[in-house]
Amino acid sequence: MVPADDDNLLYRIDRVHMNSVEALAPFVVPAVLAMMVGVGATTLAVLVWAHVVIRLIHLVVYLRGGNAAKGGSVRTILYVSGALVTLVLVVVTGWAAIH
């Protein structure tokens, strides 16, 4: 087991992997549902790519270490941004399912 130390690169790699996996399921399910209910390809592509870019930036910030990796405002903003993209995807998917 890797000791819980933000200065340890292996710990940060482990944490970024776990964090990415945790963020994946809540996004993939509505993305698949969006394809099934007929959300427009452009809308879905924009939302998927926005989420991917946000998660990649989050990954880089976390791996670089320093204050931002310790749960500073940058990581929080990126996490909330990814969650908002997921929420928009859920709403768009729901809207497409109703209509």
mmCIF file with all atom_site columns, C-alpha atoms in Angstrom:
data_model
loop_
_atom_site.group_PDB
_atom_site.id
_atom_site.type_symbol
_atom_site.label_atom_id
_atom_site.label_alt_id
_atom_site.label_comp_id
_atom_site.label_asym_id
_atom_site.label_entity_id
_atom_site.label_seq_id
_atom_site.pdbx_PDB_ins_code
_atom_site.Cartn_x
_atom_site.Cartn_y
_atom_site.Cartn_z
_atom_site.occupancy
_atom_site.B_iso_or_equiv
_atom_site.pdbx_formal_charge
_atom_site.auth_seq_id
_atom_site.auth_comp_id
_atom_site.auth_asym_id
_atom_site.auth_atom_id
_atom_site.pdbx_PDB_model_num
ATOM 1  C CA . MET A 1 1  ? 0.000   0.000  0.000   1.00 0.00 ? 1  MET A CA 1
ATOM 2  C CA . VAL A 1 2  ? 1.267   3.447  -0.925  1.00 0.00 ? 2  VAL A CA 1
ATOM 3  C CA . PRO A 1 3  ? 1.512   5.835  2.041   1.00 0.00 ? 3  PRO A CA 1
ATOM 4  C CA . ALA A 1 4  ? -0.968  8.731  1.942   1.00 0.00 ? 4  ALA A CA 1
ATOM 5  C CA . ASP A 1 5  ? 1.456   11.536 1.131   1.00 0.00 ? 5  ASP A CA 1
ATOM 6  C CA . ASP A 1 6  ? 0.669   14.218 -1.456  1.00 0.00 ? 6  ASP A CA 1
ATOM 7  C CA . ASP A 1 7  ? 4.397   14.666 -2.079  1.00 0.00 ? 7  ASP A CA 1
ATOM 8  C CA . ASN A 1 8  ? 4.682   11.026 -3.224  1.00 0.00 ? 8  ASN A CA 1
ATOM 9  C CA . LEU A 1 9  ? 4.186   10.687 -7.003  1.00 0.00 ? 9  LEU A CA 1
ATOM 10 C CA . LEU A 1 10 ? 2.990   7.080  -6.666  1.00 0.00 ? 10 LEU A CA 1
ATOM 11 C CA . TYR A 1 11 ? 0.298   8.195  -4.221  1.00 0.00 ? 11 TYR A CA 1
ATOM 12 C CA . ARG A 1 12 ? -0.849  10.929 -6.619  1.00 0.00 ? 12 ARG A CA 1
ATOM 13 C CA . ILE A 1 13 ? -0.914  8.459  -9.532  1.00 0.00 ? 13 ILE A CA 1
ATOM 14 C CA . ASP A 1 14 ? -3.023  6.071  -7.468  1.00 0.00 ? 14 ASP A CA 1
ATOM 15 C CA . ARG A 1 15 ? -5.379  8.869  -6.398  1.00 0.00 ? 15 ARG A CA 1
ATOM 16 C CA . VAL A 1 16 ? -5.772  10.300 -9.898  1.00 0.00 ? 16 VAL A CA 1
ATOM 17 C CA . HIS A 1 17 ? -6.585  6.822  -11.221 1.00 0.00 ? 17 HIS A CA 1
ATOM 18 C CA . MET A 1 18 ? -9.177  6.208  -8.507  1.00 0.00 ? 18 MET A CA 1
ATOM 19 C CA . ASN A 1 19 ? -10.659 9.675  -9.003  1.00 0.00 ? 19 ASN A CA 1
ATOM 20 C CA . SER A 1 20 ? -10.907 9.186  -12.768 1.00 0.00 ? 20 SER A CA 1
ATOM 21 C CA . VAL A 1 21 ? -12.598 5.809  -12.373 1.00 0.00 ? 21 VAL A CA 1
ATOM 22 C CA . GLU A 1 22 ? -15.072 7.287  -9.887  1.00 0.00 ? 22 GLU A CA 1
ATOM 23 C CA . ALA A 1 23 ? -15.955 10.081 -12.338 1.00 0.00 ? 23 ALA A CA 1
ATOM 24 C CA . LEU A 1 24 ? -16.335 7.703  -15.282 1.00 0.00 ? 24 LEU A CA 1
ATOM 25 C CA . ALA A 1 25 ? -19.493 5.760  -14.407 1.00 0.00 ? 25 ALA A CA 1
ATOM 26 C CA . PRO A 1 26 ? -21.730 8.784  -13.700 1.00 0.00 ? 26 PRO A CA 1
ATOM 27 C CA . PHE A 1 27 ? -20.763 10.149 -17.116 1.00 0.00 ? 27 PHE A CA 1
ATOM 28 C CA . VAL A 1 28 ? -20.765 7.004  -19.250 1.00 0.00 ? 28 VAL A CA 1
ATOM 29 C CA . VAL A 1 29 ? -24.274 5.906  -18.272 1.00 0.00 ? 29 VAL A CA 1
ATOM 30 C CA . PRO A 1 30 ? -25.992 9.136  -19.408 1.00 0.00 ? 30 PRO A CA 1
ATOM 31 C CA . ALA A 1 31 ? -23.732 9.255  -22.488 1.00 0.00 ? 31 ALA A CA 1
ATOM 32 C CA . VAL A 1 32 ? -24.887 5.787  -23.570 1.00 0.00 ? 32 VAL A CA 1
ATOM 33 C CA . LEU A 1 33 ? -28.490 6.679  -22.770 1.00 0.00 ? 33 LEU A CA 1
ATOM 34 C CA . ALA A 1 34 ? -28.075 9.889  -24.793 1.00 0.00 ? 34 ALA A CA 1
ATOM 35 C CA . MET A 1 35 ? -27.075 7.818  -27.819 1.00 0.00 ? 35 MET A CA 1
ATOM 36 C CA . MET A 1 36 ? -30.066 5.534  -27.287 1.00 0.00 ? 36 MET A CA 1
ATOM 37 C CA . VAL A 1 37 ? -32.659 8.333  -27.051 1.00 0.00 ? 37 VAL A CA 1
ATOM 38 C CA . GLY A 1 38 ? -31.281 10.286 -29.998 1.00 0.00 ? 38 GLY A CA 1
ATOM 39 C CA . VAL A 1 39 ? -29.434 13.267 -28.578 1.00 0.00 ? 39 VAL A CA 1
ATOM 40 C CA . GLY A 1 40 ? -27.871 15.138 -31.485 1.00 0.00 ? 40 GLY A CA 1
ATOM 41 C CA . ALA A 1 41 ? -24.410 13.952 -32.452 1.00 0.00 ? 41 ALA A CA 1
ATOM 42 C CA . THR A 1 42 ? -22.913 17.444 -32.231 1.00 0.00 ? 42 THR A CA 1
ATOM 43 C CA . THR A 1 43 ? -24.412 18.124 -28.806 1.00 0.00 ? 43 THR A CA 1
ATOM 44 C CA . LEU A 1 44 ? -23.236 14.788 -27.483 1.00 0.00 ? 44 LEU A CA 1
ATOM 45 C CA . ALA A 1 45 ? -19.753 15.221 -28.988 1.00 0.00 ? 45 ALA A CA 1
ATOM 46 C CA . VAL A 1 46 ? -19.357 18.691 -27.441 1.00 0.00 ? 46 VAL A CA 1
ATOM 47 C CA . LEU A 1 47 ? -20.383 17.421 -24.016 1.00 0.00 ? 47 LEU A CA 1
ATOM 48 C CA . VAL A 1 48 ? -18.190 14.309 -24.203 1.00 0.00 ? 48 VAL A CA 1
ATOM 49 C CA . TRP A 1 49 ? -15.138 16.261 -25.374 1.00 0.00 ? 49 TRP A CA 1
ATOM 50 C CA . ALA A 1 50 ? -15.705 18.967 -22.760 1.00 0.00 ? 50 ALA A CA 1
ATOM 51 C CA . HIS A 1 51 ? -15.778 16.277 -20.068 1.00 0.00 ? 51 HIS A CA 1
ATOM 52 C CA . VAL A 1 52 ? -12.657 14.563 -21.442 1.00 0.00 ? 52 VAL A CA 1
ATOM 53 C CA . VAL A 1 53 ? -10.705 17.839 -21.601 1.00 0.00 ? 53 VAL A CA 1
ATOM 54 C CA . ILE A 1 54 ? -11.735 18.790 -18.061 1.00 0.00 ? 54 ILE A CA 1
ATOM 55 C CA . ARG A 1 55 ? -10.734 15.365 -16.735 1.00 0.00 ? 55 ARG A CA 1
ATOM 56 C CA . LEU A 1 56 ? -7.365  15.506 -18.545 1.00 0.00 ? 56 LEU A CA 1
ATOM 57 C CA . ILE A 1 57 ? -6.613  18.932 -17.096 1.00 0.00 ? 57 ILE A CA 1
ATOM 58 C CA . HIS A 1 58 ? -7.652  17.618 -13.670 1.00 0.00 ? 58 HIS A CA 1
ATOM 59 C CA . LEU A 1 59 ? -5.273  14.680 -14.149 1.00 0.00 ? 59 LEU A CA 1
ATOM 60 C CA . VAL A 1 60 ? -2.349  16.965 -15.071 1.00 0.00 ? 60 VAL A CA 1
ATOM 61 C CA . VAL A 1 61 ? -2.987  19.294 -12.129 1.00 0.00 ? 61 VAL A CA 1
ATOM 62 C CA . TYR A 1 62 ? -3.168  16.358 -9.735  1.00 0.00 ? 62 TYR A CA 1
ATOM 63 C CA . LEU A 1 63 ? -0.010  14.712 -11.079 1.00 0.00 ? 63 LEU A CA 1
ATOM 64 C CA . ARG A 1 64 ? 2.027   17.922 -10.985 1.00 0.00 ? 64 ARG A CA 1
ATOM 65 C CA . GLY A 1 65 ? 1.561   18.111 -7.243  1.00 0.00 ? 65 GLY A CA 1
ATOM 66 C CA . GLY A 1 66 ? 1.924   21.234 -5.158  1.00 0.00 ? 66 GLY A CA 1
ATOM 67 C CA . ASN A 1 67 ? -0.886  23.166 -3.532  1.00 0.00 ? 67 ASN A CA 1
ATOM 68 C CA . ALA A 1 68 ? -3.270  22.694 -6.455  1.00 0.00 ? 68 ALA A CA 1
ATOM 69 C CA . ALA A 1 69 ? -2.996  18.914 -6.093  1.00 0.00 ? 69 ALA A CA 1
ATOM 70 C CA . LYS A 1 70 ? -3.798  19.021 -2.399  1.00 0.00 ? 70 LYS A CA 1
ATOM 71 C CA . GLY A 1 71 ? -7.420  19.942 -3.011  1.00 0.00 ? 71 GLY A CA 1
ATOM 72 C CA . GLY A 1 72 ? -6.979  23.593 -3.815  1.00 0.00 ? 72 GLY A CA 1
ATOM 73 C CA . SER A 1 73 ? -9.432  25.683 -5.736  1.00 0.00 ? 73 SER A CA 1
ATOM 74 C CA . VAL A 1 74 ? -8.112  24.587 -9.165  1.00 0.00 ? 74 VAL A CA 1
ATOM 75 C CA . ARG A 1 75 ? -8.955  20.933 -8.557  1.00 0.00 ? 75 ARG A CA 1
ATOM 76 C CA . THR A 1 76 ? -12.300 21.881 -7.058  1.00 0.00 ? 76 THR A CA 1
ATOM 77 C CA . ILE A 1 77 ? -13.188 24.064 -10.049 1.00 0.00 ? 77 ILE A CA 1
ATOM 78 C CA . LEU A 1 78 ? -12.246 21.261 -12.440 1.00 0.00 ? 78 LEU A CA 1
ATOM 79 C CA . TYR A 1 79 ? -14.214 18.667 -10.473 1.00 0.00 ? 79 TYR A CA 1
ATOM 80 C CA . VAL A 1 80 ? -17.315 20.879 -10.319 1.00 0.00 ? 80 VAL A CA 1
ATOM 81 C CA . SER A 1 81 ? -16.962 21.723 -14.020 1.00 0.00 ? 81 SER A CA 1
ATOM 82 C CA . GLY A 1 82 ? -16.922 18.035 -14.895 1.00 0.00 ? 82 GLY A CA 1
ATOM 83 C CA . ALA A 1 83 ? -19.940 17.451 -12.665 1.00 0.00 ? 83 ALA A CA 1
ATOM 84 C CA . LEU A 1 84 ? -21.802 20.323 -14.360 1.00 0.00 ? 84 LEU A CA 1
ATOM 85 C CA . VAL A 1 85 ? -21.073 18.881 -17.808 1.00 0.00 ? 85 VAL A CA 1
ATOM 86 C CA . THR A 1 86 ? -22.458 15.572 -16.552 1.00 0.00 ? 86 THR A CA 1
ATOM 87 C CA . LEU A 1 87 ? -25.552 17.338 -15.222 1.00 0.00 ? 87 LEU A CA 1
ATOM 88 C CA . VAL A 1 88 ? -26.094 19.081 -18.560 1.00 0.00 ? 88 VAL A CA 1
ATOM 89 C CA . LEU A 1 89 ? -25.759 15.700 -20.287 1.00 0.00 ? 89 LEU A CA 1
ATOM 90 C CA . VAL A 1 90 ? -28.384 14.201 -17.959 1.00 0.00 ? 90 VAL A CA 1
ATOM 91 C CA . VAL A 1 91 ? -30.783 17.104 -18.621 1.00 0.00 ? 91 VAL A CA 1
ATOM 92 C CA . VAL A 1 92 ? -30.242 16.959 -22.409 1.00 0.00 ? 92 VAL A CA 1
ATOM 93 C CA . THR A 1 93 ? -30.751 13.193 -22.350 1.00 0.00 ? 93 THR A CA 1
ATOM 94 C CA . GLY A 1 94 ? -33.936 13.546 -20.310 1.00 0.00 ? 94 GLY A CA 1
ATOM 95 C CA . TRP A 1 95 ? -35.212 16.240 -22.651 1.00 0.00 ? 95 TRP A CA 1
ATOM 96 C CA . ALA A 1 96 ? -34.517 14.079 -25.714 1.00 0.00 ? 96 ALA A CA 1
ATOM 97 C CA . ALA A 1 97 ? -36.241 11.090 -24.063 1.00 0.00 ? 97 ALA A CA 1
ATOM 98 C CA . ILE A 1 98 ? -39.387 13.140 -23.380 1.00 0.00 ? 98 ILE A CA 1
ATOM 99 C CA . HIS A 1 99 ? -39.611 14.561 -26.876 1.00 0.00 ? 99 HIS A CA 1
#
